[in-house]
XYZ file of N, CA, C and O in Angstrom:
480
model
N -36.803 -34.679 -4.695
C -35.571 -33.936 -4.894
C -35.352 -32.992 -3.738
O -36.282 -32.634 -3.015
N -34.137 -32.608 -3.580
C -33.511 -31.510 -2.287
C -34.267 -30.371 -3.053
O -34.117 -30.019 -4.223
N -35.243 -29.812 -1.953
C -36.005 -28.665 -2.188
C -34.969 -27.063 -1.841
O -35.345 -25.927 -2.131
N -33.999 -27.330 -1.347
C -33.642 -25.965 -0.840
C -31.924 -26.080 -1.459
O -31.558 -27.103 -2.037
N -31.011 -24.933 -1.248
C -30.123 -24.408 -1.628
C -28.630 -25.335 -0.969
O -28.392 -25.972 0.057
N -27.908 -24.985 -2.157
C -26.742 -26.305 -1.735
C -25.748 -25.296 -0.229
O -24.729 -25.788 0.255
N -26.080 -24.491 0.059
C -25.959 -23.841 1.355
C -26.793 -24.586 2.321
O -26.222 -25.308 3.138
N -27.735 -24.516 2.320
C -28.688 -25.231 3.299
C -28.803 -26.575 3.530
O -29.095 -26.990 4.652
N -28.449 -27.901 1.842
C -28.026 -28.762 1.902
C -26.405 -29.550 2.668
O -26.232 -30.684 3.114
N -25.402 -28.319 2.545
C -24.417 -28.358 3.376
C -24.522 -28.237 4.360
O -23.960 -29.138 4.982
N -25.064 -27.423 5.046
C -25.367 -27.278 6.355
C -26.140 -28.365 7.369
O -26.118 -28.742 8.541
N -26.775 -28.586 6.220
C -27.739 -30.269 6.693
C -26.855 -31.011 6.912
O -26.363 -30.866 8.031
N -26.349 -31.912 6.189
C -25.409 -32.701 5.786
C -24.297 -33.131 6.830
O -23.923 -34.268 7.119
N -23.823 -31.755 7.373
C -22.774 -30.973 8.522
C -23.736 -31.759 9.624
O -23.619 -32.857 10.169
N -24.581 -30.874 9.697
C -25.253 -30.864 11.273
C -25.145 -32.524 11.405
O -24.391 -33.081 12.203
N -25.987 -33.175 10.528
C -26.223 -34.816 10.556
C -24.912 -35.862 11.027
O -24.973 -36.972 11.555
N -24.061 -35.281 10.735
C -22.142 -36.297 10.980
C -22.345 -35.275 11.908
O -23.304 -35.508 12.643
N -21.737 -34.162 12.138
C -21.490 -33.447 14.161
C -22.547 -34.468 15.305
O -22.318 -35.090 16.342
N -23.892 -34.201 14.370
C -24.566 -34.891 15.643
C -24.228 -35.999 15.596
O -23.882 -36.392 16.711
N -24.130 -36.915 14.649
C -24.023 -38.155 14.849
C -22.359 -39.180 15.554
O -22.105 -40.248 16.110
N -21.528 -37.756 14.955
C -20.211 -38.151 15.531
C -20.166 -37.328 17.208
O -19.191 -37.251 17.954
N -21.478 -36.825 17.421
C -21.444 -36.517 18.917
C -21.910 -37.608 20.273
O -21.696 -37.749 21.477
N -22.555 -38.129 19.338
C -23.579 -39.567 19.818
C -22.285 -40.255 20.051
O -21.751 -39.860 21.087
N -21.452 -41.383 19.251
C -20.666 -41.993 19.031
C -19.469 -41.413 20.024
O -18.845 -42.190 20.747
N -19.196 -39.976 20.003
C -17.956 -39.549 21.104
C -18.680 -39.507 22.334
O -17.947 -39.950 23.218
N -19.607 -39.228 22.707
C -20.493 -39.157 24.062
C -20.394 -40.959 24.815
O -19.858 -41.231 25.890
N -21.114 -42.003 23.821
C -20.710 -43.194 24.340
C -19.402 -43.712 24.460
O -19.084 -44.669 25.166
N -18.725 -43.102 23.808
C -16.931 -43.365 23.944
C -16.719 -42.913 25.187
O -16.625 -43.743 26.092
N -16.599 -41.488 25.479
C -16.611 -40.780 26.797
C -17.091 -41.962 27.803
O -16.241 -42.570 28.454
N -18.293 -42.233 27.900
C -19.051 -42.278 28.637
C -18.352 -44.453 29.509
O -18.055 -45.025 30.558
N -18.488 -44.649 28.142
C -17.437 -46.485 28.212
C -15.960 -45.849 29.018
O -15.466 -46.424 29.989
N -15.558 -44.958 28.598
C -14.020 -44.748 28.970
C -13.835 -44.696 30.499
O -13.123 -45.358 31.255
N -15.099 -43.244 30.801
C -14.810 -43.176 32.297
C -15.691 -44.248 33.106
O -15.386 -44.208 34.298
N -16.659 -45.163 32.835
C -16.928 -46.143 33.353
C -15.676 -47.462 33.652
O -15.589 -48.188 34.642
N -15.165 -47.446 32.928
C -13.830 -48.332 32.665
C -12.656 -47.714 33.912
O -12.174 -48.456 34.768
N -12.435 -46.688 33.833
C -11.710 -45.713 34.644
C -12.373 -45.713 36.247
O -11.606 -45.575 37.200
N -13.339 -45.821 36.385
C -13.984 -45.669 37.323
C -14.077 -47.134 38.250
O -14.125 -47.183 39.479
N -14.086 -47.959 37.581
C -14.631 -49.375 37.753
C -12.830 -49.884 37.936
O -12.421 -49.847 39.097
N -12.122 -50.196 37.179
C -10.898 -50.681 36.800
C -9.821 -50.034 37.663
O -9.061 -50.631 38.425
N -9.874 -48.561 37.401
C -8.495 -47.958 37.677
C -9.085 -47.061 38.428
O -8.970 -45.969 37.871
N -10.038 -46.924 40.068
C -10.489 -46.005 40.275
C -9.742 -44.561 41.004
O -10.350 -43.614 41.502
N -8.208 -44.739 40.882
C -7.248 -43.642 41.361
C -7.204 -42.788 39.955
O -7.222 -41.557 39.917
N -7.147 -43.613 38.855
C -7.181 -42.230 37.880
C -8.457 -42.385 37.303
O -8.334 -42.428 36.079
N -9.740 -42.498 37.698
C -10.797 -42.277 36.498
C -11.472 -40.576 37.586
O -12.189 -40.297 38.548
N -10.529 -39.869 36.459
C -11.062 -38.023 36.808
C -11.825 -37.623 35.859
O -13.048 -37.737 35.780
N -11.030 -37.103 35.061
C -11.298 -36.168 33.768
C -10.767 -36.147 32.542
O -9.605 -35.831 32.287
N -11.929 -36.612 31.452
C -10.829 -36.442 30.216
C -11.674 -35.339 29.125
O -12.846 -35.049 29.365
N -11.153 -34.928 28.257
C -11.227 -33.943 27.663
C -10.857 -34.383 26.418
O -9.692 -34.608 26.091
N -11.932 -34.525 25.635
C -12.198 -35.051 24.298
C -12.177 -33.522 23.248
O -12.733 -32.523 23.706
N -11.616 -33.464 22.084
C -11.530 -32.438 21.322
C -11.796 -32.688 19.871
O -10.650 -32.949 19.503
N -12.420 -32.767 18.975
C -12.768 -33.080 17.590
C -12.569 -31.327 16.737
O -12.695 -30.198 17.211
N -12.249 -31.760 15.455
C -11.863 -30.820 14.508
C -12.704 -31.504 13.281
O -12.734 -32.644 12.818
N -13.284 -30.441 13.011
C -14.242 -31.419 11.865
C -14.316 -29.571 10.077
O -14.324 -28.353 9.899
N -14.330 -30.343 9.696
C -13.970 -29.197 8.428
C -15.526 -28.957 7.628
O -16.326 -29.757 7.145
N -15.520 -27.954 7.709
C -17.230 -27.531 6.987
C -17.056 -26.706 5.670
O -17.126 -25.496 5.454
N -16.715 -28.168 4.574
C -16.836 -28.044 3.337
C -17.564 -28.067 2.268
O -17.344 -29.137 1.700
N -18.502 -27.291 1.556
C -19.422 -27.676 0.516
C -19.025 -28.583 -0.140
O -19.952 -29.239 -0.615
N -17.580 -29.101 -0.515
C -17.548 -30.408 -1.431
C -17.548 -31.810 -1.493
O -17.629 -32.651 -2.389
N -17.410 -31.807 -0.029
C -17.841 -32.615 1.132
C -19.209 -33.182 1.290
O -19.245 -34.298 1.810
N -20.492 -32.568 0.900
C -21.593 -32.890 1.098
C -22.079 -32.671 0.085
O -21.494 -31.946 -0.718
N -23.390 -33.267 -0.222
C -24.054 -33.122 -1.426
C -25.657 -34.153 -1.017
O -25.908 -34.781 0.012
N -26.345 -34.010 -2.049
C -27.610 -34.597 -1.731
C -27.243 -36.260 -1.648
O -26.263 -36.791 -2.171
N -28.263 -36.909 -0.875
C -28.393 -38.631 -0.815
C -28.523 -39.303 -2.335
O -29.065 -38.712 -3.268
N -28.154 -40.140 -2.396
C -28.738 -40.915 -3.471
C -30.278 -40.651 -4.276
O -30.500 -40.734 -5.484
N -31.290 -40.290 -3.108
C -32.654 -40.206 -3.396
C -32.807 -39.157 -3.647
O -33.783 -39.020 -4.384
N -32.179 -38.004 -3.338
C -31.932 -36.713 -3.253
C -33.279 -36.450 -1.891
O -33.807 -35.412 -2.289
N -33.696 -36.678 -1.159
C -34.407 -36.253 -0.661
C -33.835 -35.793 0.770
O -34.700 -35.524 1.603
N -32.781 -35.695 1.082
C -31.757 -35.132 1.837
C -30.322 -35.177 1.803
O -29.881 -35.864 0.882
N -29.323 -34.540 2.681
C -28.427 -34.729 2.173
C -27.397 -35.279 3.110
O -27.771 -35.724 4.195
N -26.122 -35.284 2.778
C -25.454 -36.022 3.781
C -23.787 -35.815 3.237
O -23.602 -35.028 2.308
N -22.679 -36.495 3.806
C -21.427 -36.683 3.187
C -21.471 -37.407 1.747
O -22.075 -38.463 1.557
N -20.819 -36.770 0.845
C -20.952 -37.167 -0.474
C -20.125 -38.178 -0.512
O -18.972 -38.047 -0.101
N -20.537 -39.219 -0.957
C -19.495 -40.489 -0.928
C -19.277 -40.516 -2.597
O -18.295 -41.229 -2.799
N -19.589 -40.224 -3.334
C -19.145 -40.264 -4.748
C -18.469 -39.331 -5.153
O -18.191 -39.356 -6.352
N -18.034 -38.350 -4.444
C -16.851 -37.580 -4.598
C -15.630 -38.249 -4.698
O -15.326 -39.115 -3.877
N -14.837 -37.905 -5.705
C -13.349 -38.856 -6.038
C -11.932 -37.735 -5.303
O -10.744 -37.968 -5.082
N -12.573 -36.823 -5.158
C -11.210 -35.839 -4.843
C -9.987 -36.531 -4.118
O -10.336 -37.667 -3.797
N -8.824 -36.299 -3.781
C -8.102 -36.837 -2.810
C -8.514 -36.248 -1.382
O -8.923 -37.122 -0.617
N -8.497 -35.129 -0.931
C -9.458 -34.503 -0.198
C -10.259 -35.189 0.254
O -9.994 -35.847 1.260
N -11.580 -35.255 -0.391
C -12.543 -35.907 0.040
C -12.674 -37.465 0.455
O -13.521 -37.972 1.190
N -11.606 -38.075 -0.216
C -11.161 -39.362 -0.062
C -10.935 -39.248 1.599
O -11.608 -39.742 2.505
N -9.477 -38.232 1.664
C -8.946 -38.239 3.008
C -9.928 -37.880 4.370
O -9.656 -38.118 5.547
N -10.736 -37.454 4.008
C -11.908 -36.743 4.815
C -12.724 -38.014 5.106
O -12.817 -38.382 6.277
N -13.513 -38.932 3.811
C -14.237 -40.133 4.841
C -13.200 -40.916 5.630
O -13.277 -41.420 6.751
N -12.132 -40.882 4.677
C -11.228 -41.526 5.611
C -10.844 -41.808 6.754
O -10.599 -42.845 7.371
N -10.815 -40.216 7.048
C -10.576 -39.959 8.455
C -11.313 -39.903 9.476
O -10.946 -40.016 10.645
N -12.927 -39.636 8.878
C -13.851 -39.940 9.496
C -14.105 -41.287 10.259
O -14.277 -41.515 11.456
N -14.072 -42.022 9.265
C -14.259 -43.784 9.573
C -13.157 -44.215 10.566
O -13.427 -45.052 11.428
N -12.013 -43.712 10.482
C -10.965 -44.369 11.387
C -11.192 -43.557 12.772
O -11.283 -44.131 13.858
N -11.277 -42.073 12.595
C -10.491 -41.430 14.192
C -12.057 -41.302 14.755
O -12.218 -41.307 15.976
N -13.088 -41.200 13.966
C -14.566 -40.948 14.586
C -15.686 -42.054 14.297
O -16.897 -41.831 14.304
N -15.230 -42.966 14.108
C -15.859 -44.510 13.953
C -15.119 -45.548 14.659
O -15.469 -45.889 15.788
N -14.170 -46.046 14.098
C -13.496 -47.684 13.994
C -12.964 -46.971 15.391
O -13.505 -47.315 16.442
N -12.008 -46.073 15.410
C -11.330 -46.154 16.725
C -12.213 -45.570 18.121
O -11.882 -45.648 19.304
N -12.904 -45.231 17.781
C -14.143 -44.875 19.299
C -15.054 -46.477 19.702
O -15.234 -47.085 20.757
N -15.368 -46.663 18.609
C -15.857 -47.988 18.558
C -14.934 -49.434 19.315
O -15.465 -50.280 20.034
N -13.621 -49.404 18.957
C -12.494 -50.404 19.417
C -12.311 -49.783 21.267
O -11.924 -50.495 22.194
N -12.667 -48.485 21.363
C -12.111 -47.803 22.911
C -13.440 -48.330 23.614
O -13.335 -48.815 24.740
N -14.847 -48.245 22.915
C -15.739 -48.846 23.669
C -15.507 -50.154 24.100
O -15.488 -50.422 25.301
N -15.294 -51.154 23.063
C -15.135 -52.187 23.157
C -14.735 -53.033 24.627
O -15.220 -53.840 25.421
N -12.962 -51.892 24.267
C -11.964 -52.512 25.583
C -12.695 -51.951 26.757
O -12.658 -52.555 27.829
N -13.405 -50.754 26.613
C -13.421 -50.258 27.911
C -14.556 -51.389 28.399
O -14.371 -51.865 29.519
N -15.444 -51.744 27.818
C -16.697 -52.600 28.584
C -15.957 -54.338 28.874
O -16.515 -55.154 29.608
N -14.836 -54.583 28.242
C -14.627 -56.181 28.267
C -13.444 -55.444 29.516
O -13.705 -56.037 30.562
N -12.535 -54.635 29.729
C -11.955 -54.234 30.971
C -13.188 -54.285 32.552
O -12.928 -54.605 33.712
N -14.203 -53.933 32.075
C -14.915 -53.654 33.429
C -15.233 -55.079 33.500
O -15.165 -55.651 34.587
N -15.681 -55.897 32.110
C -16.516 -57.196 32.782
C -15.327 -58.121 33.528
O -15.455 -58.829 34.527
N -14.010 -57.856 32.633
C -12.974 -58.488 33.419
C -12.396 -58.287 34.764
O -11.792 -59.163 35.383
N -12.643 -56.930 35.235
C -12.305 -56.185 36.563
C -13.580 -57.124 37.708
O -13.334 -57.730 38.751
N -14.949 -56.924 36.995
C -16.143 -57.326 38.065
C -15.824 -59.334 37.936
O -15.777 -59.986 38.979
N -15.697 -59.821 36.960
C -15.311 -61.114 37.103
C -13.893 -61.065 38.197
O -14.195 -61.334 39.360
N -13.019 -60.885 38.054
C -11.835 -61.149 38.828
C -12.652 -60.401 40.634
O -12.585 -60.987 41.715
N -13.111 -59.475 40.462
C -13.415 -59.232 41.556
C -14.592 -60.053 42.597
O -14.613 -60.264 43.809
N -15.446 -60.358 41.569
C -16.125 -61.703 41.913
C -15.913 -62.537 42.236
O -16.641 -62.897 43.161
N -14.605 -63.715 41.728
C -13.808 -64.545 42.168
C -13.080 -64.075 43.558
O -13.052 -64.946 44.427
N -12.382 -62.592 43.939
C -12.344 -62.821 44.909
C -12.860 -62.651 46.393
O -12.309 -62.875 47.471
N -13.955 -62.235 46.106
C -14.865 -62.092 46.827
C -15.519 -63.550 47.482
O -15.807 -64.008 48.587
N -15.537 -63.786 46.639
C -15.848 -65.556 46.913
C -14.765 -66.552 47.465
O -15.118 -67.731 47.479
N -13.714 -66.312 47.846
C -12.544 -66.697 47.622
C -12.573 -66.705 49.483
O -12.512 -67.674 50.240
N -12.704 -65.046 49.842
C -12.936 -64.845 50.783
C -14.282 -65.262 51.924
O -14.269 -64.832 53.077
């Protein structure tokens, strides 16, 4: 069972999605300006990534096992609904789809550039 206070369990819970949605925006970043760099190298400068993330106790709650805690997925609220929601789309599915393009843009940039290199 969660040995400590549903303060401290929130806070867990928090830290675990920030870090983990920091991981996930860091390789996004990181695919983007490679893509930028490789592809389009007049604009790959600077981009400036910004996340808003809400630090709610009703939001988190212990795991299944209770032996830590995490985003409460058995919460029914509308709220909380809108919250994994939004999680999964703007800090999952769509960082995930930007990696994607950005690595099949570079392999397509180094293929075409390959061809003409050879060409020559």
């Amino acid at each position: 069972r969660w040995l400590f206070t549903q303060a401290v369990c929130t806070l867990y819970a928090f830290c675990g999605v920030l870090f983990g949605l920091c991981s996930l925006t860091s390789l996004t970043v990181l695919s983007t300006v490679c893509c930028l760099k490789i592809c389009y190298p007049a604009y790959g400068r600077c981009w400036d990534v910004l996340s808003d993330l809400c630090l709610r106790p009703s939001l988190y709650g212990p795991e299944p096992y209770g032996t830590a805690c995490c985003i409460s997925w058995k919460t029914s609220s509308r709220e909380a609904t809108l919250y994994i929601l939004a999680l999964f789309i703007f800090c999952y599915l769509l960082p995930c789809l930007l990696i994607l393009v950005s690595y099949s843009l570079i392999l397509w940039t180094v293929r075409v550039s390959r061809r003409a290199v050879r060409q020559h």
